[in-house]
Short mmCIF file of C-alpha atoms and ligand atoms in Angstrom, two decimals:
data_model
loop_
_atom_site.label_atom_id
_atom_site.label_comp_id
_atom_site.label_asym_id
_atom_site.label_seq_id
_atom_site.Cartn_x
_atom_site.Cartn_y
_atom_site.Cartn_z
CA GLN A 9 123.60 75.77 67.65
CA GLY A 10 122.27 74.26 70.95
CA ASN A 11 118.68 74.74 69.83
CA ALA A 12 119.20 73.39 66.31
CA SER A 13 120.88 70.33 67.91
CA ALA A 14 117.81 69.94 70.41
CA SER A 15 115.36 70.22 67.62
CA ALA A 16 117.04 67.69 65.57
CA GLY A 17 117.17 65.49 68.75
CA LYS A 18 113.39 65.93 69.30
CA THR A 19 112.60 64.42 65.91
CA LYS A 20 115.04 61.48 66.55
CA ALA A 21 113.71 60.89 69.99
CA ALA A 22 110.39 59.52 68.60
CA SER A 23 111.95 56.03 68.72
CA CYS A 24 112.73 56.45 72.49
CA ALA A 25 109.18 57.74 73.51
CA GLY A 26 107.72 54.29 73.81
CA CYS A 27 109.84 53.56 76.84
CA HIS A 28 111.07 57.04 78.09
CA GLY A 29 107.97 59.08 77.29
CA GLU A 30 107.36 61.82 74.66
CA ASP A 31 109.57 64.47 76.33
CA GLY A 32 111.72 62.01 78.41
CA ASN A 33 109.22 61.85 81.37
CA SER A 34 108.62 58.15 81.36
CA THR A 35 105.44 56.99 83.33
CA MET A 36 106.60 53.40 83.81
CA PRO A 37 108.89 53.15 86.80
CA ALA A 38 111.37 50.72 85.33
CA PHE A 39 112.28 53.24 82.50
CA PRO A 40 114.40 56.12 83.64
CA LYS A 41 113.24 59.74 83.15
CA LEU A 42 115.62 61.52 80.91
CA ALA A 43 114.12 64.95 80.98
CA GLY A 44 116.42 67.67 82.61
CA GLN A 45 119.38 65.28 83.01
CA HIS A 46 122.82 66.79 82.27
CA GLN A 47 123.78 66.46 78.59
CA THR A 48 127.35 65.24 79.26
CA TYR A 49 126.04 62.41 81.55
CA LEU A 50 123.39 61.40 78.87
CA VAL A 51 126.06 61.43 76.20
CA LYS A 52 128.35 59.20 78.36
CA GLN A 53 125.59 56.66 79.07
CA LEU A 54 124.61 56.32 75.48
CA GLN A 55 128.28 55.82 74.42
CA ALA A 56 128.46 53.25 77.17
CA PHE A 57 125.48 51.39 76.02
CA LYS A 58 126.99 51.50 72.49
CA SER A 59 130.33 50.22 73.58
CA GLY A 60 128.93 47.62 75.89
CA ALA A 61 130.61 49.25 78.92
CA ARG A 62 127.17 49.54 80.56
CA LEU A 63 125.21 46.41 79.99
CA ALA A 64 121.43 46.99 79.27
CA PRO A 65 119.61 44.45 76.98
CA MET A 66 117.00 46.93 75.94
CA MET A 67 119.28 49.89 75.28
CA ALA A 68 122.17 48.08 73.58
CA PRO A 69 120.61 47.38 70.23
CA LEU A 70 119.23 50.84 70.06
CA ALA A 71 122.46 52.69 70.92
CA ALA A 72 124.39 50.50 68.53
CA GLY A 73 122.70 52.39 65.72
CA LEU A 74 123.31 55.85 67.04
CA ASP A 75 126.18 57.82 65.57
CA GLU A 76 128.09 60.54 67.51
CA GLN A 77 126.02 63.45 66.18
CA THR A 78 122.72 61.60 67.07
CA ILE A 79 123.88 60.96 70.49
CA GLN A 80 124.59 64.63 71.03
CA GLU A 81 121.30 65.79 69.54
CA LEU A 82 119.29 63.28 71.62
CA ALA A 83 121.15 64.34 74.85
CA SER A 84 120.64 67.95 73.98
CA TYR A 85 117.00 67.61 73.56
CA TYR A 86 116.34 65.69 76.84
CA ALA A 87 118.64 67.94 78.83
CA GLY A 88 116.52 70.98 77.71
CA ASN A 89 113.33 69.42 79.03
CA LYS A 90 111.97 69.76 82.51
CA ILE A 91 111.60 66.59 84.76
CA SER A 92 108.05 65.98 85.97
CA THR A 93 107.41 65.34 89.68
CA ASN A 94 106.09 62.03 90.87
CA PRO A 95 102.86 61.31 92.41
CA ALA A 96 102.92 60.53 96.15
CA PRO A 97 104.86 57.33 96.82
CA LYS A 98 103.27 54.03 97.91
CA LEU A 99 104.68 51.17 99.65
CA PRO A 100 104.95 48.07 97.39
CA ALA A 101 101.99 45.60 98.02
CA ASN A 102 102.88 43.01 100.76
CA ASP A 103 103.61 39.86 99.03
CA ASP A 104 103.28 37.95 102.31
CA ASP A 105 99.79 36.74 102.12
CA ASP A 106 99.71 35.73 105.84
CA ALA A 107 100.62 39.21 107.16
CA PRO A 108 97.86 41.14 108.63
CA ALA A 109 96.57 43.87 106.39
CA LYS A 110 97.98 47.27 107.34
CA THR A 111 95.75 50.23 108.05
CA PRO A 112 96.21 53.46 106.05
CA GLU A 113 97.62 54.90 109.22
CA GLN A 114 100.23 52.12 109.54
CA GLU A 115 101.04 52.39 105.89
CA LYS A 116 101.69 56.18 106.14
CA ALA A 117 103.74 55.93 109.43
CA GLU A 118 106.01 53.25 107.57
CA LEU A 119 106.32 55.37 104.58
CA ASP A 120 107.20 58.51 106.49
CA ALA A 121 109.79 56.57 108.58
CA LEU A 122 111.38 55.16 105.30
CA ILE A 123 111.58 58.60 103.68
CA THR A 124 112.98 60.18 107.00
CA LYS A 125 115.72 57.56 106.97
CA GLY A 126 116.40 58.12 103.36
CA SER A 127 116.69 61.87 103.90
CA ASP A 128 119.14 61.39 106.71
CA LEU A 129 121.18 59.05 104.70
CA TYR A 130 121.13 61.41 101.60
CA ARG A 131 122.27 64.51 103.61
CA ASN A 132 124.55 62.92 106.36
CA GLY A 133 125.53 59.51 104.95
CA ASN A 134 126.19 56.80 107.59
CA ILE A 135 129.37 57.35 109.54
CA SER A 136 129.54 54.17 111.26
CA ARG A 137 129.20 52.16 108.02
CA GLU A 138 131.27 54.75 106.13
CA VAL A 139 128.48 55.63 103.46
CA SER A 140 129.27 58.88 101.92
CA ALA A 141 126.73 61.62 101.94
CA CYS A 142 125.04 61.75 98.54
CA VAL A 143 124.42 65.49 99.03
CA ALA A 144 128.36 65.95 98.42
CA CYS A 145 128.12 65.04 94.92
CA HIS A 146 124.46 65.03 93.87
CA GLY A 147 123.70 68.44 95.54
CA PRO A 148 121.14 69.64 97.98
CA TYR A 149 118.14 69.28 95.70
CA ALA A 150 119.68 66.33 94.01
CA GLU A 151 119.96 68.50 90.99
CA GLY A 152 123.57 66.88 90.30
CA ASN A 153 126.48 68.86 89.39
CA LYS A 154 126.67 69.92 85.81
CA PRO A 155 130.43 70.84 85.38
CA ALA A 156 131.38 67.72 87.15
CA SER A 157 128.79 65.63 85.28
CA PHE A 158 127.28 64.09 88.41
CA PRO A 159 123.82 63.21 87.28
CA SER A 160 120.67 64.83 88.54
CA LEU A 161 118.60 62.28 90.65
CA HIS A 162 115.62 64.32 91.85
CA SER A 163 112.03 63.11 90.82
CA GLN A 164 113.59 59.94 89.19
CA HIS A 165 111.42 56.83 89.62
CA ALA A 166 112.07 54.94 92.90
CA ASP A 167 112.11 51.65 91.26
CA TYR A 168 114.81 52.70 88.71
CA LEU A 169 116.94 54.30 91.48
CA ILE A 170 116.68 51.02 93.38
CA LYS A 171 117.84 48.99 90.33
CA SER A 172 120.76 51.38 89.57
CA LEU A 173 122.01 51.29 93.20
CA THR A 174 121.63 47.48 93.31
CA ASP A 175 123.46 47.20 90.01
CA PHE A 176 126.27 49.47 91.24
CA LYS A 177 126.51 47.31 94.46
CA THR A 178 126.62 44.00 92.73
CA GLY A 179 128.93 45.35 90.01
CA ALA A 180 126.39 44.72 87.16
CA ARG A 181 126.71 48.40 86.45
CA SER A 182 130.46 48.68 86.50
CA ASN A 183 130.84 51.60 84.34
CA ASN A 184 130.92 54.42 87.00
CA ARG A 185 133.69 56.87 87.22
CA GLU A 186 136.58 55.53 89.41
CA ASN A 187 134.03 53.07 90.77
CA MET A 188 132.65 55.72 92.92
CA MET A 189 129.19 54.48 93.09
CA HIS A 190 130.31 50.96 93.49
CA MET A 191 132.25 51.74 96.65
CA ILE A 192 129.41 53.74 98.16
CA ALA A 193 126.67 51.17 97.24
CA THR A 194 128.48 48.10 98.60
CA LYS A 195 128.39 49.72 101.99
CA MET A 196 124.56 50.22 101.66
CA THR A 197 121.99 47.69 103.06
CA ASP A 198 118.95 46.87 100.82
CA GLU A 199 116.93 48.87 103.30
CA ASP A 200 119.26 51.90 102.92
CA ILE A 201 118.93 51.66 99.05
CA LYS A 202 115.09 51.49 99.28
CA ALA A 203 114.89 54.55 101.89
CA VAL A 204 117.24 56.69 99.84
CA ALA A 205 115.48 55.89 96.61
CA TYR A 206 112.05 56.63 97.93
CA TYR A 207 113.28 59.95 99.40
CA ILE A 208 115.00 60.98 96.12
CA SER A 209 111.88 60.14 94.05
CA THR A 210 109.96 62.75 96.21
CA MET A 211 112.40 65.49 95.70
C1 HEM B 324 118.17 53.87 80.07
C2 HEM B 324 118.38 56.82 76.18
C3 HEM B 324 115.24 54.05 73.84
C4 HEM B 324 114.76 51.24 77.77
C5 HEM B 324 118.52 54.87 79.29
C6 HEM B 324 119.52 56.01 79.56
C7 HEM B 324 119.57 56.72 78.49
C8 HEM B 324 118.59 56.28 77.48
C9 HEM B 324 120.48 58.06 78.37
C10 HEM B 324 120.31 55.96 80.78
C11 HEM B 324 119.57 56.88 81.79
C12 HEM B 324 120.39 57.17 83.16
O1 HEM B 324 121.41 56.62 83.40
O2 HEM B 324 119.76 57.80 84.00
C13 HEM B 324 117.57 56.37 75.40
C14 HEM B 324 117.47 56.82 73.95
C15 HEM B 324 116.59 56.13 73.24
C16 HEM B 324 116.08 55.05 74.23
C17 HEM B 324 118.16 58.19 73.48
C18 HEM B 324 116.20 56.14 71.80
C19 HEM B 324 117.12 56.21 70.76
C20 HEM B 324 114.71 53.14 74.76
C21 HEM B 324 113.74 52.11 74.47
C22 HEM B 324 113.61 51.32 75.65
C23 HEM B 324 114.59 51.76 76.63
C24 HEM B 324 112.87 52.09 73.12
C25 HEM B 324 112.60 50.09 75.81
C26 HEM B 324 112.60 49.21 75.00
C27 HEM B 324 115.70 51.55 78.73
C28 HEM B 324 115.93 50.92 79.98
C29 HEM B 324 117.04 51.74 80.68
C30 HEM B 324 117.28 52.85 79.81
C31 HEM B 324 115.18 49.81 80.50
C32 HEM B 324 117.58 51.47 82.08
C33 HEM B 324 118.81 50.52 81.93
C34 HEM B 324 119.32 50.05 83.19
O3 HEM B 324 118.67 49.65 84.05
O4 HEM B 324 120.60 50.34 83.44
N1 HEM B 324 118.01 55.10 78.00
N2 HEM B 324 116.76 55.21 75.28
N3 HEM B 324 115.14 52.84 76.19
N4 HEM B 324 116.47 52.80 78.54
FE1 HEM B 324 116.68 54.03 77.01
C1 HEM B 325 125.51 57.98 89.73
C2 HEM B 325 122.92 57.69 93.82
C3 HEM B 325 126.72 59.25 96.32
C4 HEM B 325 129.08 60.22 92.21
C5 HEM B 325 124.48 57.79 90.61
C6 HEM B 325 123.18 57.12 90.32
C7 HEM B 325 122.43 57.03 91.39
C8 HEM B 325 123.28 57.52 92.52
C9 HEM B 325 121.15 56.42 91.51
C10 HEM B 325 122.74 56.67 88.78
C11 HEM B 325 121.85 57.77 88.22
C12 HEM B 325 121.18 57.25 86.90
O1 HEM B 325 121.35 56.08 86.63
O2 HEM B 325 120.50 58.13 86.42
C13 HEM B 325 123.75 57.96 94.79
C14 HEM B 325 123.35 57.88 96.25
C15 HEM B 325 124.32 58.33 96.91
C16 HEM B 325 125.55 58.86 96.04
C17 HEM B 325 121.97 57.34 96.70
C18 HEM B 325 124.51 58.33 98.52
C19 HEM B 325 124.28 57.25 99.18
C20 HEM B 325 127.66 59.85 95.43
C21 HEM B 325 128.79 60.37 95.84
C22 HEM B 325 129.48 60.65 94.69
C23 HEM B 325 128.74 60.34 93.51
C24 HEM B 325 129.27 60.71 97.28
C25 HEM B 325 130.77 61.34 94.34
C26 HEM B 325 131.91 60.97 95.13
C27 HEM B 325 128.34 59.70 91.23
C28 HEM B 325 128.79 59.73 89.84
C29 HEM B 325 127.69 59.05 89.10
C30 HEM B 325 126.64 58.68 90.00
C31 HEM B 325 130.14 60.11 89.22
C32 HEM B 325 127.64 58.69 87.56
C33 HEM B 325 128.27 57.26 87.36
C34 HEM B 325 128.29 56.99 85.85
O3 HEM B 325 129.03 57.61 85.22
O4 HEM B 325 127.48 56.01 85.43
N1 HEM B 325 124.53 58.01 91.93
N2 HEM B 325 124.91 58.56 94.77
N3 HEM B 325 127.52 59.63 94.08
N4 HEM B 325 127.03 59.09 91.29
FE1 HEM B 325 126.00 58.85 93.02
#
């Protein structure tokens, strides 16, 4: 039954491939990878795009046309695929023209510091600012928690993770269980968000 559902989903996923990639491994960083994500989480997001509970201008018109069975099939297809790992992260280009150019050594040191900070935040949270440790819900490998439907995060694009966390923080993404992610993200600085996103993208 699961396999029949996934193979029906594969056919229907053709209309998603332009943004999310053939198998759910999008290459463009603004479009989330869907491969390997928990089926129940994918179903919940598609239902939320459809109802308008999660606002996303690109997804809304597409989700509006999906019936319940198609949502289940698409979710089953993507959940059964394997997420691809990301290439080594790069710092975003410096948009301050007057800043002196960084040497490759400086770039590497800055990136390493950012990822170390992100790893610490992911595992330990931040006690003084009361940021919960991500590991508690999203797991030691950011594999999520299937029974609890906590999403898998590892190898997701850093840009998408930054956008999601920022949207939770501002409330633009308000559809999150018991406001859990909103409460966490409001305690995070933009630098925390960037650090943890970069770290997770390397997992
Ligand atoms: C997000 C599924 C087509 C652009 C998502 C998410 C799902 C999904 C499940 C949420 C991922 C998460 O929360 O981790 C699908 C399916 C499609 C489809 C099943 C085909 C029926 C498209 C297309 C585009 C697109 C064609 C581009 C025009 C996006 C964007 C987001 C997103 C930009 C992120 C929204 C945000 O920032 O909150 N999609 N998608 N999707 N999708 Fe799609
Ligand atoms: C969703 C990151 C801590 C529960 C998410 C998403 C991200 C994220 C990026 C969206 C995933 C996507 O769009 O594909 C983080 C980070 C954390 C953290 C960086 C630590 C700073 C936690 C904790 C909990 C939690 C401690 C549980 C108490 C959830 C749940 C969702 C979620 C339930 C799904 C929300 C929904 O239904 O849309 N998290 N998380 N997270 N997270 Fe976290």
